[in-house]
Short mmCIF file of N, CA and C in Angstrom, two decimals:
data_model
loop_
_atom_site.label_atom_id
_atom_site.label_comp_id
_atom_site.label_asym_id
_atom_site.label_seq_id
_atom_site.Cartn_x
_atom_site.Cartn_y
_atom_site.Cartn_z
N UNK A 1 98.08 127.04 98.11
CA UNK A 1 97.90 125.61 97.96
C UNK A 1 98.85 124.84 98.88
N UNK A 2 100.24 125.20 98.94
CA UNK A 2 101.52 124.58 99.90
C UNK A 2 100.57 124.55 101.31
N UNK A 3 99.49 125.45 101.74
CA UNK A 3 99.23 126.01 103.36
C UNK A 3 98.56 124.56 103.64
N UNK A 4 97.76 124.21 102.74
CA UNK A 4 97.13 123.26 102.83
C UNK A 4 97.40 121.58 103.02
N UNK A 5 98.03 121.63 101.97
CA UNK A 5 98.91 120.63 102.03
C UNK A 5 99.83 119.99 103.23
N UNK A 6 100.53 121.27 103.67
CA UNK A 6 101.42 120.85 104.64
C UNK A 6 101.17 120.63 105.90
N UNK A 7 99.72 121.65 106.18
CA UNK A 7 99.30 121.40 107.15
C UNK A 7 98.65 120.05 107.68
N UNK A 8 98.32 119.21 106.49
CA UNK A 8 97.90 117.93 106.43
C UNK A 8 99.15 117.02 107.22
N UNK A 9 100.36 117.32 106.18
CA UNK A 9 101.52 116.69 106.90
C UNK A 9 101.57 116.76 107.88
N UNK A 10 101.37 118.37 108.52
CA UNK A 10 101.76 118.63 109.98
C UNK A 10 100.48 117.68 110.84
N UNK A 11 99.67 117.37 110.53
CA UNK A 11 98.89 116.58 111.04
C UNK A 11 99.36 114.96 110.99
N UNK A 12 99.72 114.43 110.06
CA UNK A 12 100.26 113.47 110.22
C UNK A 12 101.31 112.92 111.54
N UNK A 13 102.26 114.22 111.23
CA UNK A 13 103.07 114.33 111.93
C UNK A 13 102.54 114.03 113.76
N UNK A 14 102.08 115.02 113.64
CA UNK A 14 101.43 115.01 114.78
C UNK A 14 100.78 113.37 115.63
N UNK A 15 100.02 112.84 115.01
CA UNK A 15 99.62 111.51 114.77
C UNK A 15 100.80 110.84 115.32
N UNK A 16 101.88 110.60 114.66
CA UNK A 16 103.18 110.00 114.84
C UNK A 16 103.53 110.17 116.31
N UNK A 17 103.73 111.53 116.83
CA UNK A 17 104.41 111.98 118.05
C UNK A 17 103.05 111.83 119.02
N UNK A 18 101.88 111.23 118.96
CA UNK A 18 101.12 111.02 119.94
C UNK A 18 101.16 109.59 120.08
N UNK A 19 101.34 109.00 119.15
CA UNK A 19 101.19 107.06 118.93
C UNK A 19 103.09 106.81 119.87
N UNK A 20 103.61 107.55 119.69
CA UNK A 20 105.30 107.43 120.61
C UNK A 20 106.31 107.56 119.75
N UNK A 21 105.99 107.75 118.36
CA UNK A 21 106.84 107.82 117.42
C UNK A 21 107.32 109.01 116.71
N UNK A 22 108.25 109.55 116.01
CA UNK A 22 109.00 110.22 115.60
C UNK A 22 107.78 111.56 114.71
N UNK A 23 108.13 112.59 114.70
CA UNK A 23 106.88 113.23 114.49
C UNK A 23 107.43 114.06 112.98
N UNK A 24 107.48 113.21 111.82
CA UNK A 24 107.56 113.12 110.67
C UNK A 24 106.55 113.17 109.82
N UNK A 25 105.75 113.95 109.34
CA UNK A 25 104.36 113.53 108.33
C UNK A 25 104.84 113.86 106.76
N UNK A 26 103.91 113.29 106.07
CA UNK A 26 104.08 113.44 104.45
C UNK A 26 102.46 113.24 103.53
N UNK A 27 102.53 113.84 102.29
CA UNK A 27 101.34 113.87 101.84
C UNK A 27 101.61 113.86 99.92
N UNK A 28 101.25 112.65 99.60
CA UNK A 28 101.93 112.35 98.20
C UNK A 28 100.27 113.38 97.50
N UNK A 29 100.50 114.43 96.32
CA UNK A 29 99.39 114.76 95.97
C UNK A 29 99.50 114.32 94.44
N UNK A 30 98.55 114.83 93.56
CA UNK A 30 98.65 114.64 92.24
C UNK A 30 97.51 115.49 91.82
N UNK A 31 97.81 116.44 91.25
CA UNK A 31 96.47 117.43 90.15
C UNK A 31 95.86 118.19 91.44
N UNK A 32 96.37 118.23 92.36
CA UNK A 32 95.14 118.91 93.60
C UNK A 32 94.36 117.72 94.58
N UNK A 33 94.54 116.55 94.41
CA UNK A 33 94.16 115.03 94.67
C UNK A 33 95.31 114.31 95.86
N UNK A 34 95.27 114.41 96.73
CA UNK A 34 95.83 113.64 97.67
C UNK A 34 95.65 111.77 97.48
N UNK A 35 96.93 111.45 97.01
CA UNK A 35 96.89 110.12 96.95
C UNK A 35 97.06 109.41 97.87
N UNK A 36 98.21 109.71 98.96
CA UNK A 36 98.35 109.11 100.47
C UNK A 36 98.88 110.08 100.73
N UNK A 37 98.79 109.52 101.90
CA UNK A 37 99.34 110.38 103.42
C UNK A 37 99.96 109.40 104.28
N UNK A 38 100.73 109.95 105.05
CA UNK A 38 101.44 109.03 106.36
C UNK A 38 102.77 109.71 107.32
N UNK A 39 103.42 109.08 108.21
CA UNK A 39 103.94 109.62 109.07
C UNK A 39 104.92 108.15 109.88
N UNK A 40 106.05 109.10 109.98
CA UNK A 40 106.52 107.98 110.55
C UNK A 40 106.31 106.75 111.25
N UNK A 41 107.13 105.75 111.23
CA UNK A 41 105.74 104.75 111.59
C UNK A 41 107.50 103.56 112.13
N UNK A 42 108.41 104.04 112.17
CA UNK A 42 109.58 103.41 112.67
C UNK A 42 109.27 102.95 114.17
N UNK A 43 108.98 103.35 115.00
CA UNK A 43 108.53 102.99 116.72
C UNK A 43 107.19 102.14 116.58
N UNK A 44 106.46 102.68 115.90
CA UNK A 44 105.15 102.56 116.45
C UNK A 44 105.42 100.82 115.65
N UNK A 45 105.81 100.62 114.69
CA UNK A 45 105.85 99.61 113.81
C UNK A 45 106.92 98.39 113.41
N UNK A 46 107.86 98.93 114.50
CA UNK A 46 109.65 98.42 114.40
C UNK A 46 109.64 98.28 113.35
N UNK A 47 109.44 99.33 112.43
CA UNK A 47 110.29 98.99 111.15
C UNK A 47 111.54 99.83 110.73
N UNK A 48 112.02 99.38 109.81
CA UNK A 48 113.16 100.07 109.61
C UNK A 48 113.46 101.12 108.43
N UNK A 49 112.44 101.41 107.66
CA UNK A 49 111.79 101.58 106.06
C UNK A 49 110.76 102.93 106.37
N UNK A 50 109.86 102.97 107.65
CA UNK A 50 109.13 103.70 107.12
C UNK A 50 108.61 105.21 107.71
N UNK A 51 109.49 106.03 107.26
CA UNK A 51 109.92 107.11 107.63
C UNK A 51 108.37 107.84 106.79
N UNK A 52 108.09 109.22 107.33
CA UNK A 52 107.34 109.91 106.68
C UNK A 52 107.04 109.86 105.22
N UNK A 53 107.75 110.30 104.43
CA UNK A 53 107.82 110.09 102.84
C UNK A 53 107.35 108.38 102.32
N UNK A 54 108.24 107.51 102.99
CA UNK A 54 108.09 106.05 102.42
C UNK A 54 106.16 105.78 102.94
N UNK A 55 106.11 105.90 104.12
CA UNK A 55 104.55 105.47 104.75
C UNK A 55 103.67 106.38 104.02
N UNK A 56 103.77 107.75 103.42
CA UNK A 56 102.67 108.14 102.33
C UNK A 56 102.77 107.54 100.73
N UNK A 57 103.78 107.50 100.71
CA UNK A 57 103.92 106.20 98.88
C UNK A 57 103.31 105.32 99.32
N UNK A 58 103.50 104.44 100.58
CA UNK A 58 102.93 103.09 100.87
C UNK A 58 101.24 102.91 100.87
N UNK A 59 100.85 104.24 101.28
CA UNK A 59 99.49 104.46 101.87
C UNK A 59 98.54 105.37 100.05
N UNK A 60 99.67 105.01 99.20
CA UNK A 60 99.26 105.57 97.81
C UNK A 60 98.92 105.20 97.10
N UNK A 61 99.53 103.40 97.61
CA UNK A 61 99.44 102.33 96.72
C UNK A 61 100.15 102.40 95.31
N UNK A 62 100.28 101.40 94.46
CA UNK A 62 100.42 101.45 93.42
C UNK A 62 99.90 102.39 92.68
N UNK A 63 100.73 103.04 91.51
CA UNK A 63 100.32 104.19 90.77
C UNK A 63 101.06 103.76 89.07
N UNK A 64 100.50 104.35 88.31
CA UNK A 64 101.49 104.65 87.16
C UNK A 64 102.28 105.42 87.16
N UNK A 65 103.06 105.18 86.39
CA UNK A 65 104.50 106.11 86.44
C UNK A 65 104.30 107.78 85.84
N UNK A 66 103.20 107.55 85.25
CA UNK A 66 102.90 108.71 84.79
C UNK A 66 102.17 109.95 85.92
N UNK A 67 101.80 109.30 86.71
CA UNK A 67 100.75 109.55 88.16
C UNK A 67 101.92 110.41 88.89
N UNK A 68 103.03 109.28 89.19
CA UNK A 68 103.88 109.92 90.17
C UNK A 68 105.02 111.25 89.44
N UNK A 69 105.11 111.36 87.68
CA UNK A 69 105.82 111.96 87.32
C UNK A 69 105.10 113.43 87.06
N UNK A 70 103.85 113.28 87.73
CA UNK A 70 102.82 114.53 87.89
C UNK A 70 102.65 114.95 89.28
N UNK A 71 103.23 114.40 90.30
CA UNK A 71 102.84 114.49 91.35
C UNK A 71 103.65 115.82 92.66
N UNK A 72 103.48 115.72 93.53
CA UNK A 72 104.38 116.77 94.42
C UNK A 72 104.49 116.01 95.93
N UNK A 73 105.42 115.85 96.55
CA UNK A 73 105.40 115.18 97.66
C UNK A 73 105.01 116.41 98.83
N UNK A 74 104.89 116.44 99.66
CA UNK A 74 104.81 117.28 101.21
C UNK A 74 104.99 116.65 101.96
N UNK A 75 106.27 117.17 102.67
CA UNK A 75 106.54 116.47 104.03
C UNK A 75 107.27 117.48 104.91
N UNK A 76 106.75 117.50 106.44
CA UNK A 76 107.79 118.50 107.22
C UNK A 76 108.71 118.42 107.70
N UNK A 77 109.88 117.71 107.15
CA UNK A 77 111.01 117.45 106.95
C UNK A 77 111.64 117.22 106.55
N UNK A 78 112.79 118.04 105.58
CA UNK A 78 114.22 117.58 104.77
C UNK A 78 113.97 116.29 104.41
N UNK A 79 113.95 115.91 103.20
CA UNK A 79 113.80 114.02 102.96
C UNK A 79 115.44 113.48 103.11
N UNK A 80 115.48 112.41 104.14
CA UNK A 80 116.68 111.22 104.23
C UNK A 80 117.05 111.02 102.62
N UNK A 81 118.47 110.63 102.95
CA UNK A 81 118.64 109.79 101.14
C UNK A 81 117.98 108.57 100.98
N UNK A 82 117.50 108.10 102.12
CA UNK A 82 116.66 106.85 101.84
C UNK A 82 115.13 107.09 101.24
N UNK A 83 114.79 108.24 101.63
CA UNK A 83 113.27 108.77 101.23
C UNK A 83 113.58 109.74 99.67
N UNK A 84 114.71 110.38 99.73
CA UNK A 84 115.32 111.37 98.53
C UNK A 84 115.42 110.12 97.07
N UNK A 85 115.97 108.84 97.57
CA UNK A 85 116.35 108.27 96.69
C UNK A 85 115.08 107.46 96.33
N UNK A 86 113.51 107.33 96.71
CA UNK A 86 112.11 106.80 96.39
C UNK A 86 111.52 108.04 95.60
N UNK A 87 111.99 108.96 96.01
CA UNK A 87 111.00 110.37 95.15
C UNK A 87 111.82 109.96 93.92
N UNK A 88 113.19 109.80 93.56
CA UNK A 88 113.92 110.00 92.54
C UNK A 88 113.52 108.77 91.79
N UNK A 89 113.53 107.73 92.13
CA UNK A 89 112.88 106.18 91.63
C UNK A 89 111.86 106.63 90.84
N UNK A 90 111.08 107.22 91.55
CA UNK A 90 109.42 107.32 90.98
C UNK A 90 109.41 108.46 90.00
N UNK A 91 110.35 109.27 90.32
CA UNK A 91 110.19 110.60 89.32
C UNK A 91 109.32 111.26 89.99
N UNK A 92 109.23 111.56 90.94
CA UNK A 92 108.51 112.66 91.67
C UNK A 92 109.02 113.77 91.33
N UNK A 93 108.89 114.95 90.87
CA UNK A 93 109.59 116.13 90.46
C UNK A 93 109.39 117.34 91.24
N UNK A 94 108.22 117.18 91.93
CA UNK A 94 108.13 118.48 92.88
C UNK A 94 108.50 117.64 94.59
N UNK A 95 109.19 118.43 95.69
CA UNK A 95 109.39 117.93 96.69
C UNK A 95 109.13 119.39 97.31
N UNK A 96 107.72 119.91 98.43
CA UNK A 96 107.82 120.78 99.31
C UNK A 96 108.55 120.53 100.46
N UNK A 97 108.93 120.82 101.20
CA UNK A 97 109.75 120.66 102.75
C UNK A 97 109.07 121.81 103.72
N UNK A 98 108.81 121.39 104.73
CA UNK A 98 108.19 122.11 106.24
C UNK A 98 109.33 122.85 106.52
N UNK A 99 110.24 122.32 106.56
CA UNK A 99 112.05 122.70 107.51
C UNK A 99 113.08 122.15 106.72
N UNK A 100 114.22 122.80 106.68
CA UNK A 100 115.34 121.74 107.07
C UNK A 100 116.32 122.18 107.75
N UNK A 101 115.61 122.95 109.15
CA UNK A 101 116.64 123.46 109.96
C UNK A 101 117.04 122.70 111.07
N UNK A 102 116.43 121.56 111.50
CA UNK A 102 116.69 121.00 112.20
C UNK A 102 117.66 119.46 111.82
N UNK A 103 117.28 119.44 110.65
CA UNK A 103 117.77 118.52 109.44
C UNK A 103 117.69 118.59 108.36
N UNK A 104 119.05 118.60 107.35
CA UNK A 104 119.13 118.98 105.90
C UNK A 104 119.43 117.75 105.22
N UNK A 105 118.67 117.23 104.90
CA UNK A 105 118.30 115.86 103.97
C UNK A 105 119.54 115.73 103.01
N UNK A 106 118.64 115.19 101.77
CA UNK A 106 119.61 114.87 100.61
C UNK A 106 118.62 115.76 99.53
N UNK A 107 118.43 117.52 100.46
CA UNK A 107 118.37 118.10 99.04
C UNK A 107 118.98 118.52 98.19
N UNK A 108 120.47 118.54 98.13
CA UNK A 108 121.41 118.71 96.82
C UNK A 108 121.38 117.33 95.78
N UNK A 109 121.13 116.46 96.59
CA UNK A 109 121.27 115.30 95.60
C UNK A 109 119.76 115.09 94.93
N UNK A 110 118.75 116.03 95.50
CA UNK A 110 117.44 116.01 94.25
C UNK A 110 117.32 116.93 93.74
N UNK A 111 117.76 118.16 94.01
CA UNK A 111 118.42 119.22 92.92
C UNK A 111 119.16 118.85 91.70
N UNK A 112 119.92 118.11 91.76
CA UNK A 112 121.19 118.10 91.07
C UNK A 112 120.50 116.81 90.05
N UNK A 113 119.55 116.10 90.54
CA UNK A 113 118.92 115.33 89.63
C UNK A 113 117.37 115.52 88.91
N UNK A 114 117.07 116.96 88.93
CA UNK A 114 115.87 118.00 88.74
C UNK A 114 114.76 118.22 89.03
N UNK A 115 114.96 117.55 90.46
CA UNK A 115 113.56 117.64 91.40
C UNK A 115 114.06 119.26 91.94
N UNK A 116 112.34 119.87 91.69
CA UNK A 116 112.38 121.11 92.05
C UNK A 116 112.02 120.90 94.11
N UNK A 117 112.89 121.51 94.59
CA UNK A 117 112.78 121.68 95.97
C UNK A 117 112.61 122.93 96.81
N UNK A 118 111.47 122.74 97.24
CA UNK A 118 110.79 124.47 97.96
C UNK A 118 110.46 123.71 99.69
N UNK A 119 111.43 125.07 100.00
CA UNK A 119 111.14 124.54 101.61
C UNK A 119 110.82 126.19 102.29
N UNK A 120 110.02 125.44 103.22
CA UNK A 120 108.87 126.62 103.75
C UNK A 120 109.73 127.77 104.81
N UNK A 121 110.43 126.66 105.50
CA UNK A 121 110.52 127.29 107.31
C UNK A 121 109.67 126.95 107.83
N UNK A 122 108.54 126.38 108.06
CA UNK A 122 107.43 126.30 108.39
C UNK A 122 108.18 126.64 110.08
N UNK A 123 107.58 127.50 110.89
CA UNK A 123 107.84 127.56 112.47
C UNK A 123 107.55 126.61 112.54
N UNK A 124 106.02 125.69 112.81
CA UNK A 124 105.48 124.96 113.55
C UNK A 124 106.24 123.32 113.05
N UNK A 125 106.51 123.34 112.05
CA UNK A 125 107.43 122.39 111.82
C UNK A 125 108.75 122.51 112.48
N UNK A 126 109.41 123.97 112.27
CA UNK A 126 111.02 123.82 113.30
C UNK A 126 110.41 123.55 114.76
N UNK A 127 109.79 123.78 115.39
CA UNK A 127 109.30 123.80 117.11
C UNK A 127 108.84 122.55 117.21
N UNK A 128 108.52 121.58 116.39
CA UNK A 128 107.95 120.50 116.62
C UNK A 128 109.43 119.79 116.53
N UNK A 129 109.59 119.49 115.99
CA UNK A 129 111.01 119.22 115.34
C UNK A 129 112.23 119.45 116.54
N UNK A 130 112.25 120.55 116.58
CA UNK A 130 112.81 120.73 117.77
C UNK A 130 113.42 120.24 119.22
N UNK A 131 111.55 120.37 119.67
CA UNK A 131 111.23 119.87 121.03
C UNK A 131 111.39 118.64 120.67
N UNK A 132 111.04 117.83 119.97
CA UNK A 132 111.57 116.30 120.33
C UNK A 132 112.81 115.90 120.23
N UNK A 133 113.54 116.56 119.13
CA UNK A 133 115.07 116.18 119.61
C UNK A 133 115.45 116.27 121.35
N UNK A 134 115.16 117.44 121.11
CA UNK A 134 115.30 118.00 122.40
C UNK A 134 114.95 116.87 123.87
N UNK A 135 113.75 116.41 123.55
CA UNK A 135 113.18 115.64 124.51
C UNK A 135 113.52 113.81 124.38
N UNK A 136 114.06 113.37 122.89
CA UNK A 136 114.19 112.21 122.69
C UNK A 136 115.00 112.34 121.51
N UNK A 137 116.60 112.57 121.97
CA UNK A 137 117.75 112.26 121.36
C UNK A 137 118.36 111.08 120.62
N UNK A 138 117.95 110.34 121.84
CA UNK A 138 118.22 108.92 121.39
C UNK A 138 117.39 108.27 120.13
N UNK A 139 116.39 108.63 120.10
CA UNK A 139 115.66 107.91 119.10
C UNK A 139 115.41 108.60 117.82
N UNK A 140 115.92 110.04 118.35
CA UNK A 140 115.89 111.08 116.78
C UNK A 140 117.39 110.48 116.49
N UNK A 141 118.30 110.50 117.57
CA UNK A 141 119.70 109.61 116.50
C UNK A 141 119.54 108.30 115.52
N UNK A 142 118.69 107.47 116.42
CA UNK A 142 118.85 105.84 116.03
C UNK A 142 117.73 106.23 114.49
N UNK A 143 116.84 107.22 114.41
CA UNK A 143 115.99 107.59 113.40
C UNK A 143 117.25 108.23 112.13
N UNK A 144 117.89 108.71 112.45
CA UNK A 144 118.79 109.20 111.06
C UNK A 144 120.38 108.54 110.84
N UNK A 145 120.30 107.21 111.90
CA UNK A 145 121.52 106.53 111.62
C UNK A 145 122.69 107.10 111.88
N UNK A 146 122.10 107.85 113.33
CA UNK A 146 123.66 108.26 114.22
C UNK A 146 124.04 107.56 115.38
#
């Protein structure tokens, strides 16, 4: 079920790094039901808010609390404490991760508050991930507030 899922993200992602932007995807599900999806959207959108995780809540719309305390996020990348601290708001309890070798989020701080956290390795997530640091430093810094 994770293969599926993430690969969606990785599509998102993808999306992101063709539009000029940061190649981040996410996929909010619930029961087997994809509620949103989205992908960074900081370049493409000058915003300052909407990192992978935040642009699939956004694209989820409003939910009950009960919706999101059933739900599982997917995203191929370590969640920011800015994205760690919206799963925790909502009570999201499951969080998959693509990687977090290229970046290690704030998964101790959703551990430690009992979001279960499973991260893949996904290759195609570290190589994607990767090559754009690699290729656009500057904007993977100004993206995690270095």
């Amino acid at each position: 079920m994770h293969d599926k899922f993430l690969k969606l993200a990785i599509s998102e992602a993808k999306k992101g790094l063709n539009e000029g932007g940061i190649p981040i995807g996410s996929v909010l599900v619930h029961n087997g039901k994809i509620l949103g999806q989205g992908h960074n959207k900081r370049v493409q959108d000058s915003s300052v808010v909407l990192h992978g995780e935040m642009d699939a809540l956004e694209n989820a719309g409003r939910q009950p609390a009960t919706i999101y305390k059933e739900s599982v996020i997917y995203t191929t990348l370590s969640p920011c404490p800015m994205c760690s601290g919206a799963i925790l708001l909502y009570g999201i309890p499951k969080v998959v991760v693509g990687e977090n070798k290229t970046f290690l989020g704030a998964e101790a701080h959703l551990r430690a508050n009992g979001v279960e956290v499973i991260v893949l390795n996904n290759e195609e997530c570290m190589t994607m991930m990767t090559d754009f640091i690699e290729h656009s430093p500057e904007l993977w810094n100004e993206d995690i507030g270095v």
